[in-house]
JSON list of C-alpha atoms in Angstrom, two decimals:
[
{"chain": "G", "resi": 816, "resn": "UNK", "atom": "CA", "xyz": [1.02, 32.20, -9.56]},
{"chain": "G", "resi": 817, "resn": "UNK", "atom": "CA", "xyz": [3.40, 33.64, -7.40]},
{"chain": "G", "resi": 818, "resn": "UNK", "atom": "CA", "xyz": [6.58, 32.46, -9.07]},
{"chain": "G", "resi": 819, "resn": "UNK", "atom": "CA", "xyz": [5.11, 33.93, -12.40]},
{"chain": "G", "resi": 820, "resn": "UNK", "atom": "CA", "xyz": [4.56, 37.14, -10.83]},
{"chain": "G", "resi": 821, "resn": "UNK", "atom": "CA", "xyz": [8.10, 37.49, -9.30]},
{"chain": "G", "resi": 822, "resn": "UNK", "atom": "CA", "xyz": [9.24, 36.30, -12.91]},
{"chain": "G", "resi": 823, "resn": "UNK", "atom": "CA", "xyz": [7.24, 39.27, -14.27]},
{"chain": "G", "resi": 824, "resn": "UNK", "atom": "CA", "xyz": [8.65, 41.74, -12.31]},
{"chain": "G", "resi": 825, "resn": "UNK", "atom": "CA", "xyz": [12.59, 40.74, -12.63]},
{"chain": "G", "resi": 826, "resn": "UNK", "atom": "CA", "xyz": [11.95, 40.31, -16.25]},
{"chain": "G", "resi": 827, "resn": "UNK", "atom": "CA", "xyz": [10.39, 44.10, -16.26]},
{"chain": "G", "resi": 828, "resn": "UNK", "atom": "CA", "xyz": [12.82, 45.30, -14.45]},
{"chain": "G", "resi": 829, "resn": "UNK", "atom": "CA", "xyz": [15.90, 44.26, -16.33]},
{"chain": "G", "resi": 830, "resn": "UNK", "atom": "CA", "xyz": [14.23, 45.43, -19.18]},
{"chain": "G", "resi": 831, "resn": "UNK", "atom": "CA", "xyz": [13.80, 48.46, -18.04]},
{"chain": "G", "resi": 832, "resn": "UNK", "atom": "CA", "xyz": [17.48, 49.06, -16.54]},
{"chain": "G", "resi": 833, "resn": "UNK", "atom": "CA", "xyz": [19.35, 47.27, -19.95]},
{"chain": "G", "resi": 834, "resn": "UNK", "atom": "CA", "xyz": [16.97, 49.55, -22.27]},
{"chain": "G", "resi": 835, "resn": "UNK", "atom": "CA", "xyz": [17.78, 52.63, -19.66]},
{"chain": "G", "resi": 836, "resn": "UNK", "atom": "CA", "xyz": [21.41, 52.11, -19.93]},
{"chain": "G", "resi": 837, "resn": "UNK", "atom": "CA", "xyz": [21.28, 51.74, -23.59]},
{"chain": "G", "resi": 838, "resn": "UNK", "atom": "CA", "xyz": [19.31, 55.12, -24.25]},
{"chain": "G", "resi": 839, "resn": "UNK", "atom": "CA", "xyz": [21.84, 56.73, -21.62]},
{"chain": "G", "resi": 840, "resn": "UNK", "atom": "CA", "xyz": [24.75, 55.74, -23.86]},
{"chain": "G", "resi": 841, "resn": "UNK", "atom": "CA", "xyz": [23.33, 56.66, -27.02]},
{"chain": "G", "resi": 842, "resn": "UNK", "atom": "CA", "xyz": [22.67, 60.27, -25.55]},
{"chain": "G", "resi": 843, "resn": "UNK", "atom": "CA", "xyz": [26.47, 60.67, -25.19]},
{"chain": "G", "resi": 844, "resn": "UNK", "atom": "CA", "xyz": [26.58, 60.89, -28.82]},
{"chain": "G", "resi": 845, "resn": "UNK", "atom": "CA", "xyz": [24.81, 64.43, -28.06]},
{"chain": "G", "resi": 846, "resn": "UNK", "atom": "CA", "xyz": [26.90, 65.75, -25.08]},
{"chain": "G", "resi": 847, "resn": "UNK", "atom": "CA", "xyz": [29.98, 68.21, -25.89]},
{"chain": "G", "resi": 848, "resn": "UNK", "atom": "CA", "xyz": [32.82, 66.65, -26.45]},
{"chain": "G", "resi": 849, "resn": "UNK", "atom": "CA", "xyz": [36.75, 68.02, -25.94]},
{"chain": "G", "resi": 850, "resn": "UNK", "atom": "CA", "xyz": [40.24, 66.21, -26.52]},
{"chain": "G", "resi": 851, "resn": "UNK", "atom": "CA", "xyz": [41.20, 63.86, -24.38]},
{"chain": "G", "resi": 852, "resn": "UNK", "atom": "CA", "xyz": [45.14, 61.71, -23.91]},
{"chain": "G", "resi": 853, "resn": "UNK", "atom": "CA", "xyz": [44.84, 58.59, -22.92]},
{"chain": "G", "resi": 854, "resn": "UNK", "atom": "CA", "xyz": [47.70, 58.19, -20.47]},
{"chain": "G", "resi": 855, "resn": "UNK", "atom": "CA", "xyz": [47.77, 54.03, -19.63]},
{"chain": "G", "resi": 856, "resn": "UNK", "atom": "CA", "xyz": [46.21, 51.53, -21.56]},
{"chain": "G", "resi": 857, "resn": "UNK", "atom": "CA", "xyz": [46.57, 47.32, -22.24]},
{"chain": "G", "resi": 858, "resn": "UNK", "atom": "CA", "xyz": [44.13, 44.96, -23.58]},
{"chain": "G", "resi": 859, "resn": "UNK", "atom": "CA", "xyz": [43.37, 42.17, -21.42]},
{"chain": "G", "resi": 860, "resn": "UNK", "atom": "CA", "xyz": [41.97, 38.40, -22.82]},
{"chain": "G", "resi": 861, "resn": "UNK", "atom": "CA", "xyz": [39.90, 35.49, -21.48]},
{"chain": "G", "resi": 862, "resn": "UNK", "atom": "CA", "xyz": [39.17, 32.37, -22.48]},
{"chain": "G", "resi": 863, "resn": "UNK", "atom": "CA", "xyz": [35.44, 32.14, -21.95]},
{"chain": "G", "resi": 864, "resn": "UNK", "atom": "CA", "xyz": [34.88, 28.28, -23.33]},
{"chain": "G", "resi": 865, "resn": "UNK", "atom": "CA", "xyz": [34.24, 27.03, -20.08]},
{"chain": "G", "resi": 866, "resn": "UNK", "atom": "CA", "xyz": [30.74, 28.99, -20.07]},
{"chain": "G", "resi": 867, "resn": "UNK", "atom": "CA", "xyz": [30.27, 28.73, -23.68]},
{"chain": "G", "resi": 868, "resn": "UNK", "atom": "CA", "xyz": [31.69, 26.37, -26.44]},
{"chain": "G", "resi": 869, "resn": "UNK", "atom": "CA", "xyz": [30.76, 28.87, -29.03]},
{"chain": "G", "resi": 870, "resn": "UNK", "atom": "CA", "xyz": [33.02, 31.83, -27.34]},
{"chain": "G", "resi": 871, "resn": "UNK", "atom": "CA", "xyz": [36.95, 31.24, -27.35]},
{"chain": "G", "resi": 872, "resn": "UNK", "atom": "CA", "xyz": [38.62, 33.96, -26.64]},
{"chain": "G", "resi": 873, "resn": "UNK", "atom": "CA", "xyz": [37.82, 37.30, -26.28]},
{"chain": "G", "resi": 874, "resn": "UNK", "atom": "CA", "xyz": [40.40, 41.13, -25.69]},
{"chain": "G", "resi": 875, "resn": "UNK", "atom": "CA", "xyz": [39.15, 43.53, -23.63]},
{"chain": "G", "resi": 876, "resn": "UNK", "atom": "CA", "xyz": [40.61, 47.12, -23.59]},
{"chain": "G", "resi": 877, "resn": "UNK", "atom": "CA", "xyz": [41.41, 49.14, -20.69]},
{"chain": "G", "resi": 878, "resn": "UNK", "atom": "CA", "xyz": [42.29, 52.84, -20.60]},
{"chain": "G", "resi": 879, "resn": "UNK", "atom": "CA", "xyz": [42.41, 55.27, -18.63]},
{"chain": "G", "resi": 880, "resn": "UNK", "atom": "CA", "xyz": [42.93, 59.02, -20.30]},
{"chain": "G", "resi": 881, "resn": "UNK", "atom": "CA", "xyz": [42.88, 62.75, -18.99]},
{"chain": "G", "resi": 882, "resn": "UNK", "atom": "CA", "xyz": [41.37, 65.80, -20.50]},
{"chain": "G", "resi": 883, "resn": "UNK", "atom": "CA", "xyz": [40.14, 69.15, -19.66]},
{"chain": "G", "resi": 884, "resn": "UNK", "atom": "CA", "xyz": [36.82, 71.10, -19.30]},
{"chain": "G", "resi": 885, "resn": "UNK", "atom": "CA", "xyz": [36.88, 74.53, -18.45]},
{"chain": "G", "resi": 886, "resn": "UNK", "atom": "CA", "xyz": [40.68, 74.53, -17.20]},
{"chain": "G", "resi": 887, "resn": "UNK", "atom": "CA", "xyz": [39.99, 71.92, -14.76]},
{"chain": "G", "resi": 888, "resn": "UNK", "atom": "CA", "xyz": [41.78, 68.43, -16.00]},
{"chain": "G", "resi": 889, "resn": "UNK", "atom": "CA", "xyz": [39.42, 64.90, -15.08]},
{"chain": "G", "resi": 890, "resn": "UNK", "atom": "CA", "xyz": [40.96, 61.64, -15.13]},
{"chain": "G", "resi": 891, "resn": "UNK", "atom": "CA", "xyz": [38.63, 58.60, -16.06]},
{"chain": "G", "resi": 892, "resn": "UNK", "atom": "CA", "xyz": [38.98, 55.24, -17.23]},
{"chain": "G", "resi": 893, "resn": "UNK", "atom": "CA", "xyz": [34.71, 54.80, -18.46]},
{"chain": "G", "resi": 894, "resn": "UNK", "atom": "CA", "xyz": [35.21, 53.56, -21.75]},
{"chain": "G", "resi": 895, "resn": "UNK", "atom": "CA", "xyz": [31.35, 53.99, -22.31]},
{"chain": "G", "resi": 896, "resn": "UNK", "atom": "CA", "xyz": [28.06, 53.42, -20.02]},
{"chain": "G", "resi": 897, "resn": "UNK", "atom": "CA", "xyz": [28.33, 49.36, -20.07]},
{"chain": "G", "resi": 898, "resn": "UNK", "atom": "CA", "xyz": [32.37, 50.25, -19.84]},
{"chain": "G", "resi": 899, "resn": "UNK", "atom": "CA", "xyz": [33.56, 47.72, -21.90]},
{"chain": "G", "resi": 900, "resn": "UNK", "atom": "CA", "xyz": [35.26, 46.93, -25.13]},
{"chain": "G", "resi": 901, "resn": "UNK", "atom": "CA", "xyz": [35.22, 43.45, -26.23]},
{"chain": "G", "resi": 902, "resn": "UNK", "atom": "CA", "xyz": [36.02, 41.97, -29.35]},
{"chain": "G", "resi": 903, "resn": "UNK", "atom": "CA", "xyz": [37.00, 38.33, -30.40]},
{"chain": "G", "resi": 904, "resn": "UNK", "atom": "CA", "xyz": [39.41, 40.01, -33.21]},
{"chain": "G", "resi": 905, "resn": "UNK", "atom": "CA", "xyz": [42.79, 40.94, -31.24]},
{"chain": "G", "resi": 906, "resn": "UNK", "atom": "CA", "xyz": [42.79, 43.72, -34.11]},
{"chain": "G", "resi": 907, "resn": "UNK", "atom": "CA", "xyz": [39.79, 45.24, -33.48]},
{"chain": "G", "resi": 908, "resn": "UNK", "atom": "CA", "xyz": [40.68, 46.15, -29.95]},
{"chain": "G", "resi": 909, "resn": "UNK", "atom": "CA", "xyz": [44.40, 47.00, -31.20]},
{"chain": "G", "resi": 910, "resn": "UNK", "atom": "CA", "xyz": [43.25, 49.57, -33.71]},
{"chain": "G", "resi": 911, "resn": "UNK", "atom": "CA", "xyz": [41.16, 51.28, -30.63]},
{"chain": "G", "resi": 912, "resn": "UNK", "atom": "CA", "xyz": [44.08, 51.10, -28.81]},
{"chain": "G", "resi": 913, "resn": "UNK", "atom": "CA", "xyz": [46.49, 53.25, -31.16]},
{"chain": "G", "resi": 914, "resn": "UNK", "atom": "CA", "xyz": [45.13, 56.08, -30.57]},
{"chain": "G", "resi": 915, "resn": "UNK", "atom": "CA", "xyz": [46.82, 58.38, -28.54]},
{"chain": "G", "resi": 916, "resn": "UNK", "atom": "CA", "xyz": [44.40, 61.33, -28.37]},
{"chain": "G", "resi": 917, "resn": "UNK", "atom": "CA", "xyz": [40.82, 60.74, -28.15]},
{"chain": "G", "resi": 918, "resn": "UNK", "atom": "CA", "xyz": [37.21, 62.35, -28.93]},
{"chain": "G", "resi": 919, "resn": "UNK", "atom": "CA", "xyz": [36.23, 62.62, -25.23]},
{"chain": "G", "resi": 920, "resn": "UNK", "atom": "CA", "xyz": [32.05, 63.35, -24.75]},
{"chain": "G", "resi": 921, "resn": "UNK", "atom": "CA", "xyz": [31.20, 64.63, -21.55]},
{"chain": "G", "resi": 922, "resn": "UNK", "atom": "CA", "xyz": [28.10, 65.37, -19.51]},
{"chain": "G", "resi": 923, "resn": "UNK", "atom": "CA", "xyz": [27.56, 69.17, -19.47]},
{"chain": "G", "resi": 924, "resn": "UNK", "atom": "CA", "xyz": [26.49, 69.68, -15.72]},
{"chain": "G", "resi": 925, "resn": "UNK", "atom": "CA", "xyz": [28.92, 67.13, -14.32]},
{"chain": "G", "resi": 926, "resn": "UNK", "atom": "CA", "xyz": [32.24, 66.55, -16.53]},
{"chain": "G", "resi": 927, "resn": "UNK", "atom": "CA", "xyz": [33.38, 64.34, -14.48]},
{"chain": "G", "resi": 928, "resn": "UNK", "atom": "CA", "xyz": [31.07, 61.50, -16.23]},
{"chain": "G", "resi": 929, "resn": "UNK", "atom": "CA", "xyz": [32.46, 61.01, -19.38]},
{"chain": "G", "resi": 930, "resn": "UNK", "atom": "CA", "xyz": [33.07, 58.03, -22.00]},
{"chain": "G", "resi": 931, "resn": "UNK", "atom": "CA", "xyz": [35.28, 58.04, -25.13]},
{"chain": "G", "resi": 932, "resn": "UNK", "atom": "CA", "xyz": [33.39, 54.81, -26.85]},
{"chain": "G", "resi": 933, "resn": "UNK", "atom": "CA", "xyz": [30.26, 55.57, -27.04]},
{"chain": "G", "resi": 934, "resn": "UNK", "atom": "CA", "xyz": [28.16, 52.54, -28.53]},
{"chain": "G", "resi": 935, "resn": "UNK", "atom": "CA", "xyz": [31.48, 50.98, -29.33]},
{"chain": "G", "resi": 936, "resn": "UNK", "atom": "CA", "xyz": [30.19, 47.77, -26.16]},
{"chain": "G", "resi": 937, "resn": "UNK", "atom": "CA", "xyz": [29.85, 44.27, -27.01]},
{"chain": "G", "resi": 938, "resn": "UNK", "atom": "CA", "xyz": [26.36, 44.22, -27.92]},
{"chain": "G", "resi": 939, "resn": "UNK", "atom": "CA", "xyz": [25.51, 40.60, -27.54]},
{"chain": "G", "resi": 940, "resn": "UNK", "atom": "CA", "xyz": [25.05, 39.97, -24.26]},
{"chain": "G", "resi": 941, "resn": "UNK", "atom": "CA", "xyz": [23.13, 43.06, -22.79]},
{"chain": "G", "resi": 942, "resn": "UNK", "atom": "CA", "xyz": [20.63, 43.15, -26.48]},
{"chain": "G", "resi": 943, "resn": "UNK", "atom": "CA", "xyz": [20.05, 39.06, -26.16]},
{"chain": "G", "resi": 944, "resn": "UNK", "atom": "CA", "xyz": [19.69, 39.61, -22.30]},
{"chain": "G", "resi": 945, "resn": "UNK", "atom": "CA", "xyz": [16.95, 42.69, -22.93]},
{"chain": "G", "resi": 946, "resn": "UNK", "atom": "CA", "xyz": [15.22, 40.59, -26.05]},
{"chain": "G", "resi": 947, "resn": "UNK", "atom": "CA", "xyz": [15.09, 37.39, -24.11]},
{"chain": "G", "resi": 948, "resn": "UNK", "atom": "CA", "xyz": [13.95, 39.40, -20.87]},
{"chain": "G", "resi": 949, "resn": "UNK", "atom": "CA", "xyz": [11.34, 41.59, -22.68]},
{"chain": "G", "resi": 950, "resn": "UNK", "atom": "CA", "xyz": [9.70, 38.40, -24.66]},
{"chain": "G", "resi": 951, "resn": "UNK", "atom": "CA", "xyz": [9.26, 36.84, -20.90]},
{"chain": "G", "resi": 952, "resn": "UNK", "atom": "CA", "xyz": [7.48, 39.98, -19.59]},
{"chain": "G", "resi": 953, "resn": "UNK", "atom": "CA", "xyz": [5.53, 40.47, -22.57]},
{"chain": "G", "resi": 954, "resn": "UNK", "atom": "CA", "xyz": [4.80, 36.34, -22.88]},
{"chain": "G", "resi": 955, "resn": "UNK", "atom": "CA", "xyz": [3.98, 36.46, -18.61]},
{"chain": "G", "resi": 956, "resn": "UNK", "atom": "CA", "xyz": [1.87, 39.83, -18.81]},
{"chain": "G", "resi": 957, "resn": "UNK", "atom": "CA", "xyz": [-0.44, 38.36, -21.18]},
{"chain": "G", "resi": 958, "resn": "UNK", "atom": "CA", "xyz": [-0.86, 34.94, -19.53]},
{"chain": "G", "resi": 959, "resn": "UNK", "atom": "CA", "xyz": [-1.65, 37.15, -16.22]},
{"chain": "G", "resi": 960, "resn": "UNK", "atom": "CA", "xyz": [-4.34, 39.19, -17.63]}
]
């Protein structure tokens, strides 16, 4: 009874934090935005078949750009709030990676939080981790009552 309780409450709680995150980096979608130069940038690869058969590899950008809010210049490297890019198409990531000047969307009341991909995160392991953990809470919740 125990065990299913503690269950209940990690499975709540990530949840909770993975569905947090996710409504936090929607809402950058809505913040101003201002031009932004990315000044370094590579794309990085792993082989992740050791963990999983079914992945092979996978690029991963990395940038890190400058722009300017009210005269005062911020440096940042958040590509969004899960701050990752990954792709299993090397082109994908290389036609992000182009760009010279970016859309940069920053928080109004602190610029120096900012992300130029918004929504643009690999979406299948923090959606299958909130699906999978919100089933369990729901599935446990029920069983307690």
């Amino acid at each position: 009874m125990i065990i299913l309780l503690i269950v209940l409450i990690l499975s709540g709680f990530l949840s909770l934090q993975i569905g947090f995150m996710i409504i936090l980096d929607c809402s950058f979608l809505f913040f101003p935005t201002t031009e932004g130069k990315i000044i370094e940038k590579h794309i990085g690869s792993r082989n992740l078949s050791n963990i999983d058969t079914i992945m092979d590899n996978w690029y991963f950008l990395f940038v890190t750009y400058e722009y300017k809010v009210q005269e005062v210049t911020y440096t940042s490297s958040k590509l969004n709030l899960f701050n990752d890019v990954m792709r299993r198409n090397l082109s994908d990531v290389e036609s992000l990676a182009k760009k010279e000047l970016v859309t940069v969307y920053y928080f109004p009341y602190q610029p120096s939080i900012s992300a130029i991909y918004p929504l643009k995160w690999n979406k299948l392991i923090p959606l299958t981790v909130f699906i999978v953990s919100s089933f369990i809470f729901i599935i446990l919740s029920n069983s307690l009552l």
